[in-house]
JSON list of N, CA and C in Angstrom, two decimals:
[
{"chain": "L", "resi": 1202, "resn": "UNK", "atom": "N", "xyz": [5.59, -9.68, -0.48]},
{"chain": "L", "resi": 1202, "resn": "UNK", "atom": "CA", "xyz": [4.35, -8.90, -0.71]},
{"chain": "L", "resi": 1202, "resn": "UNK", "atom": "C", "xyz": [4.70, -7.42, -0.32]},
{"chain": "L", "resi": 1203, "resn": "UNK", "atom": "N", "xyz": [4.30, -6.47, -1.05]},
{"chain": "L", "resi": 1203, "resn": "UNK", "atom": "CA", "xyz": [4.41, -5.08, -0.77]},
{"chain": "L", "resi": 1203, "resn": "UNK", "atom": "C", "xyz": [3.49, -4.67, 0.28]},
{"chain": "L", "resi": 1204, "resn": "UNK", "atom": "N", "xyz": [3.82, -3.61, 1.09]},
{"chain": "L", "resi": 1204, "resn": "UNK", "atom": "CA", "xyz": [2.96, -3.06, 2.03]},
{"chain": "L", "resi": 1204, "resn": "UNK", "atom": "C", "xyz": [1.83, -2.33, 1.36]},
{"chain": "L", "resi": 1205, "resn": "UNK", "atom": "N", "xyz": [0.59, -2.73, 1.65]},
{"chain": "L", "resi": 1205, "resn": "UNK", "atom": "CA", "xyz": [-0.52, -2.23, 1.00]},
{"chain": "L", "resi": 1205, "resn": "UNK", "atom": "C", "xyz": [-1.67, -1.86, 1.98]},
{"chain": "L", "resi": 1206, "resn": "UNK", "atom": "N", "xyz": [-2.14, -0.59, 1.95]},
{"chain": "L", "resi": 1206, "resn": "UNK", "atom": "CA", "xyz": [-3.23, -0.19, 2.90]},
{"chain": "L", "resi": 1206, "resn": "UNK", "atom": "C", "xyz": [-4.45, -1.05, 2.65]},
{"chain": "L", "resi": 1207, "resn": "UNK", "atom": "N", "xyz": [-4.75, -1.34, 1.39]},
{"chain": "L", "resi": 1207, "resn": "UNK", "atom": "CA", "xyz": [-5.95, -2.04, 1.03]},
{"chain": "L", "resi": 1207, "resn": "UNK", "atom": "C", "xyz": [-5.93, -3.41, 1.53]},
{"chain": "L", "resi": 1208, "resn": "UNK", "atom": "N", "xyz": [-4.78, -4.13, 1.47]},
{"chain": "L", "resi": 1208, "resn": "UNK", "atom": "CA", "xyz": [-4.63, -5.42, 1.98]},
{"chain": "L", "resi": 1208, "resn": "UNK", "atom": "C", "xyz": [-4.66, -5.51, 3.44]},
{"chain": "L", "resi": 1209, "resn": "UNK", "atom": "N", "xyz": [-4.11, -4.40, 4.12]},
{"chain": "L", "resi": 1209, "resn": "UNK", "atom": "CA", "xyz": [-4.17, -4.33, 5.59]},
{"chain": "L", "resi": 1209, "resn": "UNK", "atom": "C", "xyz": [-5.56, -4.00, 6.04]},
{"chain": "L", "resi": 1210, "resn": "UNK", "atom": "N", "xyz": [-6.29, -3.30, 5.24]},
{"chain": "L", "resi": 1210, "resn": "UNK", "atom": "CA", "xyz": [-7.64, -2.88, 5.68]},
{"chain": "L", "resi": 1210, "resn": "UNK", "atom": "C", "xyz": [-8.50, -4.16, 5.59]},
{"chain": "L", "resi": 1211, "resn": "UNK", "atom": "N", "xyz": [-8.28, -5.01, 4.59]},
{"chain": "L", "resi": 1211, "resn": "UNK", "atom": "CA", "xyz": [-9.08, -6.20, 4.45]},
{"chain": "L", "resi": 1211, "resn": "UNK", "atom": "C", "xyz": [-8.70, -7.19, 5.66]},
{"chain": "L", "resi": 1212, "resn": "UNK", "atom": "N", "xyz": [-7.45, -7.37, 6.08]},
{"chain": "L", "resi": 1212, "resn": "UNK", "atom": "CA", "xyz": [-7.05, -8.08, 7.11]},
{"chain": "L", "resi": 1212, "resn": "UNK", "atom": "C", "xyz": [-7.64, -7.60, 8.46]},
{"chain": "L", "resi": 1213, "resn": "UNK", "atom": "N", "xyz": [-7.71, -6.34, 8.64]},
{"chain": "L", "resi": 1213, "resn": "UNK", "atom": "CA", "xyz": [-8.22, -5.76, 9.94]},
{"chain": "L", "resi": 1213, "resn": "UNK", "atom": "C", "xyz": [-9.78, -6.11, 9.86]},
{"chain": "L", "resi": 1214, "resn": "UNK", "atom": "N", "xyz": [-10.39, -5.73, 8.78]},
{"chain": "L", "resi": 1214, "resn": "UNK", "atom": "CA", "xyz": [-11.92, -5.96, 8.69]},
{"chain": "L", "resi": 1214, "resn": "UNK", "atom": "C", "xyz": [-12.21, -7.40, 8.93]},
{"chain": "L", "resi": 1215, "resn": "UNK", "atom": "N", "xyz": [-11.54, -8.42, 8.33]},
{"chain": "L", "resi": 1215, "resn": "UNK", "atom": "CA", "xyz": [-11.76, -9.74, 8.51]},
{"chain": "L", "resi": 1215, "resn": "UNK", "atom": "C", "xyz": [-11.56, -10.21, 9.99]},
{"chain": "L", "resi": 1216, "resn": "UNK", "atom": "N", "xyz": [-10.54, -9.68, 10.70]},
{"chain": "L", "resi": 1216, "resn": "UNK", "atom": "CA", "xyz": [-10.37, -10.04, 12.10]},
{"chain": "L", "resi": 1216, "resn": "UNK", "atom": "C", "xyz": [-11.49, -9.37, 12.87]},
{"chain": "L", "resi": 1217, "resn": "UNK", "atom": "N", "xyz": [-11.89, -8.19, 12.55]},
{"chain": "L", "resi": 1217, "resn": "UNK", "atom": "CA", "xyz": [-12.99, -7.61, 13.35]},
{"chain": "L", "resi": 1217, "resn": "UNK", "atom": "C", "xyz": [-14.39, -8.39, 13.21]},
{"chain": "L", "resi": 1218, "resn": "UNK", "atom": "N", "xyz": [-14.65, -8.92, 12.01]},
{"chain": "L", "resi": 1218, "resn": "UNK", "atom": "CA", "xyz": [-15.99, -9.57, 11.99]},
{"chain": "L", "resi": 1218, "resn": "UNK", "atom": "C", "xyz": [-15.76, -11.07, 12.02]},
{"chain": "L", "resi": 1219, "resn": "UNK", "atom": "N", "xyz": [-14.65, -11.62, 12.30]},
{"chain": "L", "resi": 1219, "resn": "UNK", "atom": "CA", "xyz": [-14.38, -13.08, 12.56]},
{"chain": "L", "resi": 1219, "resn": "UNK", "atom": "C", "xyz": [-15.26, -13.47, 13.76]},
{"chain": "L", "resi": 1220, "resn": "UNK", "atom": "N", "xyz": [-16.20, -14.52, 13.42]},
{"chain": "L", "resi": 1220, "resn": "UNK", "atom": "CA", "xyz": [-17.12, -14.92, 14.54]},
{"chain": "L", "resi": 1220, "resn": "UNK", "atom": "C", "xyz": [-16.42, -15.66, 15.65]},
{"chain": "L", "resi": 1221, "resn": "UNK", "atom": "N", "xyz": [-15.20, -16.04, 15.52]},
{"chain": "L", "resi": 1221, "resn": "UNK", "atom": "CA", "xyz": [-14.48, -16.64, 16.63]},
{"chain": "L", "resi": 1221, "resn": "UNK", "atom": "C", "xyz": [-13.86, -15.72, 17.56]},
{"chain": "L", "resi": 1222, "resn": "UNK", "atom": "N", "xyz": [-13.92, -14.41, 17.31]},
{"chain": "L", "resi": 1222, "resn": "UNK", "atom": "CA", "xyz": [-13.40, -13.33, 18.12]},
{"chain": "L", "resi": 1222, "resn": "UNK", "atom": "C", "xyz": [-14.65, -12.67, 18.76]},
{"chain": "L", "resi": 1223, "resn": "UNK", "atom": "N", "xyz": [-14.49, -12.07, 19.86]},
{"chain": "L", "resi": 1223, "resn": "UNK", "atom": "CA", "xyz": [-15.49, -11.45, 20.63]},
{"chain": "L", "resi": 1223, "resn": "UNK", "atom": "C", "xyz": [-15.31, -9.83, 20.44]},
{"chain": "L", "resi": 1224, "resn": "UNK", "atom": "N", "xyz": [-15.30, -9.42, 19.21]},
{"chain": "L", "resi": 1224, "resn": "UNK", "atom": "CA", "xyz": [-15.12, -7.90, 19.03]},
{"chain": "L", "resi": 1224, "resn": "UNK", "atom": "C", "xyz": [-16.27, -7.24, 19.06]},
{"chain": "L", "resi": 1225, "resn": "UNK", "atom": "N", "xyz": [-17.41, -7.81, 18.83]},
{"chain": "L", "resi": 1225, "resn": "UNK", "atom": "CA", "xyz": [-18.74, -7.07, 18.86]},
{"chain": "L", "resi": 1225, "resn": "UNK", "atom": "C", "xyz": [-18.92, -6.25, 17.66]},
{"chain": "L", "resi": 1226, "resn": "UNK", "atom": "N", "xyz": [-18.00, -6.34, 16.65]},
{"chain": "L", "resi": 1226, "resn": "UNK", "atom": "CA", "xyz": [-18.09, -5.45, 15.45]},
{"chain": "L", "resi": 1226, "resn": "UNK", "atom": "C", "xyz": [-19.25, -5.98, 14.52]},
{"chain": "L", "resi": 1227, "resn": "UNK", "atom": "N", "xyz": [-19.91, -5.02, 14.06]},
{"chain": "L", "resi": 1227, "resn": "UNK", "atom": "CA", "xyz": [-21.07, -5.26, 13.16]},
{"chain": "L", "resi": 1227, "resn": "UNK", "atom": "C", "xyz": [-20.66, -4.83, 11.76]},
{"chain": "L", "resi": 1228, "resn": "UNK", "atom": "N", "xyz": [-20.66, -5.80, 10.87]},
{"chain": "L", "resi": 1228, "resn": "UNK", "atom": "CA", "xyz": [-20.15, -5.42, 9.48]},
{"chain": "L", "resi": 1228, "resn": "UNK", "atom": "C", "xyz": [-21.01, -4.40, 8.81]},
{"chain": "L", "resi": 1229, "resn": "UNK", "atom": "N", "xyz": [-20.38, -3.56, 8.00]},
{"chain": "L", "resi": 1229, "resn": "UNK", "atom": "CA", "xyz": [-21.15, -2.55, 7.33]},
{"chain": "L", "resi": 1229, "resn": "UNK", "atom": "C", "xyz": [-20.12, -1.54, 6.83]},
{"chain": "L", "resi": 1230, "resn": "UNK", "atom": "N", "xyz": [-20.67, -0.50, 6.09]},
{"chain": "L", "resi": 1230, "resn": "UNK", "atom": "CA", "xyz": [-19.98, 0.50, 5.59]},
{"chain": "L", "resi": 1230, "resn": "UNK", "atom": "C", "xyz": [-19.11, 1.29, 6.58]},
{"chain": "L", "resi": 1231, "resn": "UNK", "atom": "N", "xyz": [-19.61, 1.60, 7.84]},
{"chain": "L", "resi": 1231, "resn": "UNK", "atom": "CA", "xyz": [-18.83, 2.31, 8.73]},
{"chain": "L", "resi": 1231, "resn": "UNK", "atom": "C", "xyz": [-17.66, 1.49, 9.27]},
{"chain": "L", "resi": 1232, "resn": "UNK", "atom": "N", "xyz": [-17.74, 0.18, 9.37]},
{"chain": "L", "resi": 1232, "resn": "UNK", "atom": "CA", "xyz": [-16.67, -0.68, 9.84]},
{"chain": "L", "resi": 1232, "resn": "UNK", "atom": "C", "xyz": [-15.61, -0.67, 8.63]},
{"chain": "L", "resi": 1233, "resn": "UNK", "atom": "N", "xyz": [-16.00, -0.86, 7.38]},
{"chain": "L", "resi": 1233, "resn": "UNK", "atom": "CA", "xyz": [-15.10, -0.91, 6.30]},
{"chain": "L", "resi": 1233, "resn": "UNK", "atom": "C", "xyz": [-14.38, 0.44, 6.26]},
{"chain": "L", "resi": 1234, "resn": "UNK", "atom": "N", "xyz": [-14.94, 1.53, 6.36]},
{"chain": "L", "resi": 1234, "resn": "UNK", "atom": "CA", "xyz": [-14.37, 2.96, 6.35]},
{"chain": "L", "resi": 1234, "resn": "UNK", "atom": "C", "xyz": [-13.33, 3.00, 7.47]},
{"chain": "L", "resi": 1235, "resn": "UNK", "atom": "N", "xyz": [-13.74, 2.56, 8.70]},
{"chain": "L", "resi": 1235, "resn": "UNK", "atom": "CA", "xyz": [-12.91, 2.65, 9.90]},
{"chain": "L", "resi": 1235, "resn": "UNK", "atom": "C", "xyz": [-11.62, 1.74, 9.66]},
{"chain": "L", "resi": 1236, "resn": "UNK", "atom": "N", "xyz": [-11.76, 0.44, 9.10]},
{"chain": "L", "resi": 1236, "resn": "UNK", "atom": "CA", "xyz": [-10.65, -0.34, 8.83]},
{"chain": "L", "resi": 1236, "resn": "UNK", "atom": "C", "xyz": [-9.70, 0.25, 7.82]},
{"chain": "L", "resi": 1237, "resn": "UNK", "atom": "N", "xyz": [-10.31, 1.00, 6.73]},
{"chain": "L", "resi": 1237, "resn": "UNK", "atom": "CA", "xyz": [-9.47, 1.72, 5.76]},
{"chain": "L", "resi": 1237, "resn": "UNK", "atom": "C", "xyz": [-8.73, 2.79, 6.34]},
{"chain": "L", "resi": 1238, "resn": "UNK", "atom": "N", "xyz": [-9.35, 3.55, 7.22]},
{"chain": "L", "resi": 1238, "resn": "UNK", "atom": "CA", "xyz": [-8.68, 4.70, 7.87]},
{"chain": "L", "resi": 1238, "resn": "UNK", "atom": "C", "xyz": [-7.50, 4.27, 8.75]},
{"chain": "L", "resi": 1239, "resn": "UNK", "atom": "N", "xyz": [-7.79, 3.16, 9.56]},
{"chain": "L", "resi": 1239, "resn": "UNK", "atom": "CA", "xyz": [-6.64, 2.62, 10.34]},
{"chain": "L", "resi": 1239, "resn": "UNK", "atom": "C", "xyz": [-5.61, 2.09, 9.52]},
{"chain": "L", "resi": 1240, "resn": "UNK", "atom": "N", "xyz": [-5.80, 1.33, 8.44]},
{"chain": "L", "resi": 1240, "resn": "UNK", "atom": "CA", "xyz": [-4.81, 0.77, 7.60]},
{"chain": "L", "resi": 1240, "resn": "UNK", "atom": "C", "xyz": [-3.93, 1.88, 6.88]},
{"chain": "L", "resi": 1241, "resn": "UNK", "atom": "N", "xyz": [-4.63, 2.92, 6.45]},
{"chain": "L", "resi": 1241, "resn": "UNK", "atom": "CA", "xyz": [-3.90, 3.98, 5.75]},
{"chain": "L", "resi": 1241, "resn": "UNK", "atom": "C", "xyz": [-2.97, 4.71, 6.71]},
{"chain": "L", "resi": 1242, "resn": "UNK", "atom": "N", "xyz": [-3.52, 4.90, 7.99]},
{"chain": "L", "resi": 1242, "resn": "UNK", "atom": "CA", "xyz": [-2.55, 5.61, 8.98]},
{"chain": "L", "resi": 1242, "resn": "UNK", "atom": "C", "xyz": [-1.37, 4.72, 9.31]},
{"chain": "L", "resi": 1243, "resn": "UNK", "atom": "N", "xyz": [-1.65, 3.42, 9.44]},
{"chain": "L", "resi": 1243, "resn": "UNK", "atom": "CA", "xyz": [-0.55, 2.59, 9.80]},
{"chain": "L", "resi": 1243, "resn": "UNK", "atom": "C", "xyz": [0.52, 2.46, 8.70]},
{"chain": "L", "resi": 1244, "resn": "UNK", "atom": "N", "xyz": [0.05, 2.33, 7.43]},
{"chain": "L", "resi": 1244, "resn": "UNK", "atom": "CA", "xyz": [1.03, 2.21, 6.30]},
{"chain": "L", "resi": 1244, "resn": "UNK", "atom": "C", "xyz": [1.78, 3.57, 6.14]},
{"chain": "L", "resi": 1245, "resn": "UNK", "atom": "N", "xyz": [1.06, 4.74, 6.26]},
{"chain": "L", "resi": 1245, "resn": "UNK", "atom": "CA", "xyz": [1.68, 6.09, 6.25]},
{"chain": "L", "resi": 1245, "resn": "UNK", "atom": "C", "xyz": [2.74, 6.08, 7.30]},
{"chain": "L", "resi": 1246, "resn": "UNK", "atom": "N", "xyz": [2.47, 5.72, 8.53]},
{"chain": "L", "resi": 1246, "resn": "UNK", "atom": "CA", "xyz": [3.43, 5.75, 9.60]},
{"chain": "L", "resi": 1246, "resn": "UNK", "atom": "C", "xyz": [4.73, 4.92, 9.34]},
{"chain": "L", "resi": 1247, "resn": "UNK", "atom": "N", "xyz": [4.44, 3.71, 8.81]},
{"chain": "L", "resi": 1247, "resn": "UNK", "atom": "CA", "xyz": [5.58, 2.81, 8.61]},
{"chain": "L", "resi": 1247, "resn": "UNK", "atom": "C", "xyz": [6.40, 3.30, 7.40]},
{"chain": "L", "resi": 1248, "resn": "UNK", "atom": "N", "xyz": [5.86, 3.80, 6.38]},
{"chain": "L", "resi": 1248, "resn": "UNK", "atom": "CA", "xyz": [6.59, 4.22, 5.26]},
{"chain": "L", "resi": 1248, "resn": "UNK", "atom": "C", "xyz": [7.40, 5.57, 5.51]},
{"chain": "L", "resi": 1249, "resn": "UNK", "atom": "N", "xyz": [6.80, 6.33, 6.57]},
{"chain": "L", "resi": 1249, "resn": "UNK", "atom": "CA", "xyz": [7.41, 7.63, 6.85]},
{"chain": "L", "resi": 1249, "resn": "UNK", "atom": "C", "xyz": [8.58, 7.32, 7.91]},
{"chain": "L", "resi": 1250, "resn": "UNK", "atom": "N", "xyz": [8.34, 6.39, 8.82]},
{"chain": "L", "resi": 1250, "resn": "UNK", "atom": "CA", "xyz": [9.27, 6.46, 9.95]},
{"chain": "L", "resi": 1250, "resn": "UNK", "atom": "C", "xyz": [10.11, 5.15, 10.14]},
{"chain": "L", "resi": 1251, "resn": "UNK", "atom": "N", "xyz": [9.96, 4.22, 9.21]},
{"chain": "L", "resi": 1251, "resn": "UNK", "atom": "CA", "xyz": [10.68, 2.93, 9.33]},
{"chain": "L", "resi": 1251, "resn": "UNK", "atom": "C", "xyz": [12.19, 3.15, 8.96]},
{"chain": "L", "resi": 1252, "resn": "UNK", "atom": "N", "xyz": [12.95, 2.42, 9.81]},
{"chain": "L", "resi": 1252, "resn": "UNK", "atom": "CA", "xyz": [14.44, 2.39, 9.50]},
{"chain": "L", "resi": 1252, "resn": "UNK", "atom": "C", "xyz": [14.64, 0.91, 8.86]},
{"chain": "L", "resi": 1253, "resn": "UNK", "atom": "N", "xyz": [15.13, 1.00, 7.69]},
{"chain": "L", "resi": 1253, "resn": "UNK", "atom": "CA", "xyz": [15.30, -0.30, 7.00]},
{"chain": "L", "resi": 1253, "resn": "UNK", "atom": "C", "xyz": [16.86, -0.53, 6.58]},
{"chain": "L", "resi": 1254, "resn": "UNK", "atom": "N", "xyz": [17.13, -1.79, 6.47]},
{"chain": "L", "resi": 1254, "resn": "UNK", "atom": "CA", "xyz": [18.46, -2.16, 6.11]},
{"chain": "L", "resi": 1254, "resn": "UNK", "atom": "C", "xyz": [18.75, -1.76, 4.57]},
{"chain": "L", "resi": 1255, "resn": "UNK", "atom": "N", "xyz": [19.91, -1.29, 4.32]},
{"chain": "L", "resi": 1255, "resn": "UNK", "atom": "CA", "xyz": [20.18, -0.85, 2.98]},
{"chain": "L", "resi": 1255, "resn": "UNK", "atom": "C", "xyz": [19.97, -2.03, 1.98]},
{"chain": "L", "resi": 1256, "resn": "UNK", "atom": "N", "xyz": [19.35, -1.64, 0.88]},
{"chain": "L", "resi": 1256, "resn": "UNK", "atom": "CA", "xyz": [19.28, -2.62, -0.24]},
{"chain": "L", "resi": 1256, "resn": "UNK", "atom": "C", "xyz": [20.43, -2.43, -1.27]},
{"chain": "L", "resi": 1257, "resn": "UNK", "atom": "N", "xyz": [21.04, -1.30, -1.22]},
{"chain": "L", "resi": 1257, "resn": "UNK", "atom": "CA", "xyz": [22.14, -1.09, -2.11]},
{"chain": "L", "resi": 1257, "resn": "UNK", "atom": "C", "xyz": [23.14, -0.32, -1.37]},
{"chain": "L", "resi": 1258, "resn": "UNK", "atom": "N", "xyz": [24.28, -0.96, -1.30]},
{"chain": "L", "resi": 1258, "resn": "UNK", "atom": "CA", "xyz": [25.57, -0.31, -0.58]},
{"chain": "L", "resi": 1258, "resn": "UNK", "atom": "C", "xyz": [26.36, 0.49, -1.47]},
{"chain": "L", "resi": 1259, "resn": "UNK", "atom": "N", "xyz": [26.85, 1.60, -1.04]},
{"chain": "L", "resi": 1259, "resn": "UNK", "atom": "CA", "xyz": [27.70, 2.50, -1.97]},
{"chain": "L", "resi": 1259, "resn": "UNK", "atom": "C", "xyz": [29.03, 2.85, -1.12]},
{"chain": "L", "resi": 1260, "resn": "UNK", "atom": "N", "xyz": [30.17, 2.43, -1.76]},
{"chain": "L", "resi": 1260, "resn": "UNK", "atom": "CA", "xyz": [31.42, 2.74, -1.16]},
{"chain": "L", "resi": 1260, "resn": "UNK", "atom": "C", "xyz": [32.00, 3.92, -1.81]},
{"chain": "L", "resi": 1261, "resn": "UNK", "atom": "N", "xyz": [32.14, 4.97, -1.05]},
{"chain": "L", "resi": 1261, "resn": "UNK", "atom": "CA", "xyz": [32.73, 6.22, -1.63]},
{"chain": "L", "resi": 1261, "resn": "UNK", "atom": "C", "xyz": [34.03, 6.04, -2.27]},
{"chain": "L", "resi": 1262, "resn": "UNK", "atom": "N", "xyz": [34.28, 6.61, -3.46]},
{"chain": "L", "resi": 1262, "resn": "UNK", "atom": "CA", "xyz": [35.55, 6.39, -4.13]},
{"chain": "L", "resi": 1262, "resn": "UNK", "atom": "C", "xyz": [36.74, 6.80, -3.54]},
{"chain": "L", "resi": 1263, "resn": "UNK", "atom": "N", "xyz": [36.64, 7.73, -2.62]},
{"chain": "L", "resi": 1263, "resn": "UNK", "atom": "CA", "xyz": [37.79, 8.31, -1.88]},
{"chain": "L", "resi": 1263, "resn": "UNK", "atom": "C", "xyz": [38.00, 7.59, -0.56]},
{"chain": "L", "resi": 1264, "resn": "UNK", "atom": "N", "xyz": [37.23, 6.52, -0.26]},
{"chain": "L", "resi": 1264, "resn": "UNK", "atom": "CA", "xyz": [37.33, 5.89, 1.04]},
{"chain": "L", "resi": 1264, "resn": "UNK", "atom": "C", "xyz": [36.28, 6.34, 1.95]},
{"chain": "L", "resi": 1265, "resn": "UNK", "atom": "N", "xyz": [36.17, 5.78, 3.14]},
{"chain": "L", "resi": 1265, "resn": "UNK", "atom": "CA", "xyz": [35.21, 6.17, 4.12]},
{"chain": "L", "resi": 1265, "resn": "UNK", "atom": "C", "xyz": [34.24, 5.06, 4.32]},
{"chain": "L", "resi": 1266, "resn": "UNK", "atom": "N", "xyz": [33.21, 5.38, 5.17]},
{"chain": "L", "resi": 1266, "resn": "UNK", "atom": "CA", "xyz": [32.25, 4.31, 5.51]},
{"chain": "L", "resi": 1266, "resn": "UNK", "atom": "C", "xyz": [31.36, 3.94, 4.34]},
{"chain": "L", "resi": 1267, "resn": "UNK", "atom": "N", "xyz": [30.87, 2.72, 4.29]},
{"chain": "L", "resi": 1267, "resn": "UNK", "atom": "CA", "xyz": [29.88, 2.28, 3.21]},
{"chain": "L", "resi": 1267, "resn": "UNK", "atom": "C", "xyz": [28.56, 2.81, 3.66]},
{"chain": "L", "resi": 1268, "resn": "UNK", "atom": "N", "xyz": [27.81, 3.40, 2.74]},
{"chain": "L", "resi": 1268, "resn": "UNK", "atom": "CA", "xyz": [26.51, 3.94, 3.11]},
{"chain": "L", "resi": 1268, "resn": "UNK", "atom": "C", "xyz": [25.43, 3.31, 2.18]},
{"chain": "L", "resi": 1269, "resn": "UNK", "atom": "N", "xyz": [24.20, 3.57, 2.38]},
{"chain": "L", "resi": 1269, "resn": "UNK", "atom": "CA", "xyz": [23.14, 3.17, 1.63]},
{"chain": "L", "resi": 1269, "resn": "UNK", "atom": "C", "xyz": [21.92, 3.30, 2.31]},
{"chain": "L", "resi": 1270, "resn": "UNK", "atom": "N", "xyz": [20.81, 3.29, 1.56]},
{"chain": "L", "resi": 1270, "resn": "UNK", "atom": "CA", "xyz": [19.52, 3.35, 2.20]},
{"chain": "L", "resi": 1270, "resn": "UNK", "atom": "C", "xyz": [18.54, 2.34, 1.55]},
{"chain": "L", "resi": 1271, "resn": "UNK", "atom": "N", "xyz": [17.53, 2.05, 2.18]},
{"chain": "L", "resi": 1271, "resn": "UNK", "atom": "CA", "xyz": [16.52, 1.08, 1.86]},
{"chain": "L", "resi": 1271, "resn": "UNK", "atom": "C", "xyz": [15.17, 1.79, 2.03]},
{"chain": "L", "resi": 1272, "resn": "UNK", "atom": "N", "xyz": [14.11, 1.26, 1.41]},
{"chain": "L", "resi": 1272, "resn": "UNK", "atom": "CA", "xyz": [12.77, 1.73, 1.72]},
{"chain": "L", "resi": 1272, "resn": "UNK", "atom": "C", "xyz": [11.87, 0.67, 1.96]},
{"chain": "L", "resi": 1273, "resn": "UNK", "atom": "N", "xyz": [10.77, 0.85, 2.63]},
{"chain": "L", "resi": 1273, "resn": "UNK", "atom": "CA", "xyz": [9.72, -0.13, 2.84]},
{"chain": "L", "resi": 1273, "resn": "UNK", "atom": "C", "xyz": [8.80, -0.11, 1.60]},
{"chain": "L", "resi": 1274, "resn": "UNK", "atom": "N", "xyz": [8.67, -1.27, 1.06]},
{"chain": "L", "resi": 1274, "resn": "UNK", "atom": "CA", "xyz": [7.94, -1.42, -0.22]},
{"chain": "L", "resi": 1274, "resn": "UNK", "atom": "C", "xyz": [6.55, -1.90, 0.07]}
]
């Protein structure tokens, strides 16, 4: 599954209003907006700062170290 701010916001929201947790969160527009803001900030931080294992390795034709980069999807 790809990293998604919308999916993360839903998961955060569901955890906040879960009756088995003692979060004290009251469901409403303000809570949904807060969950979205948190999720967007987390996804932005991960996609900007994550170090990931290369998905495509490139061997330079003249020799040298194998290089490559990957991205968070």
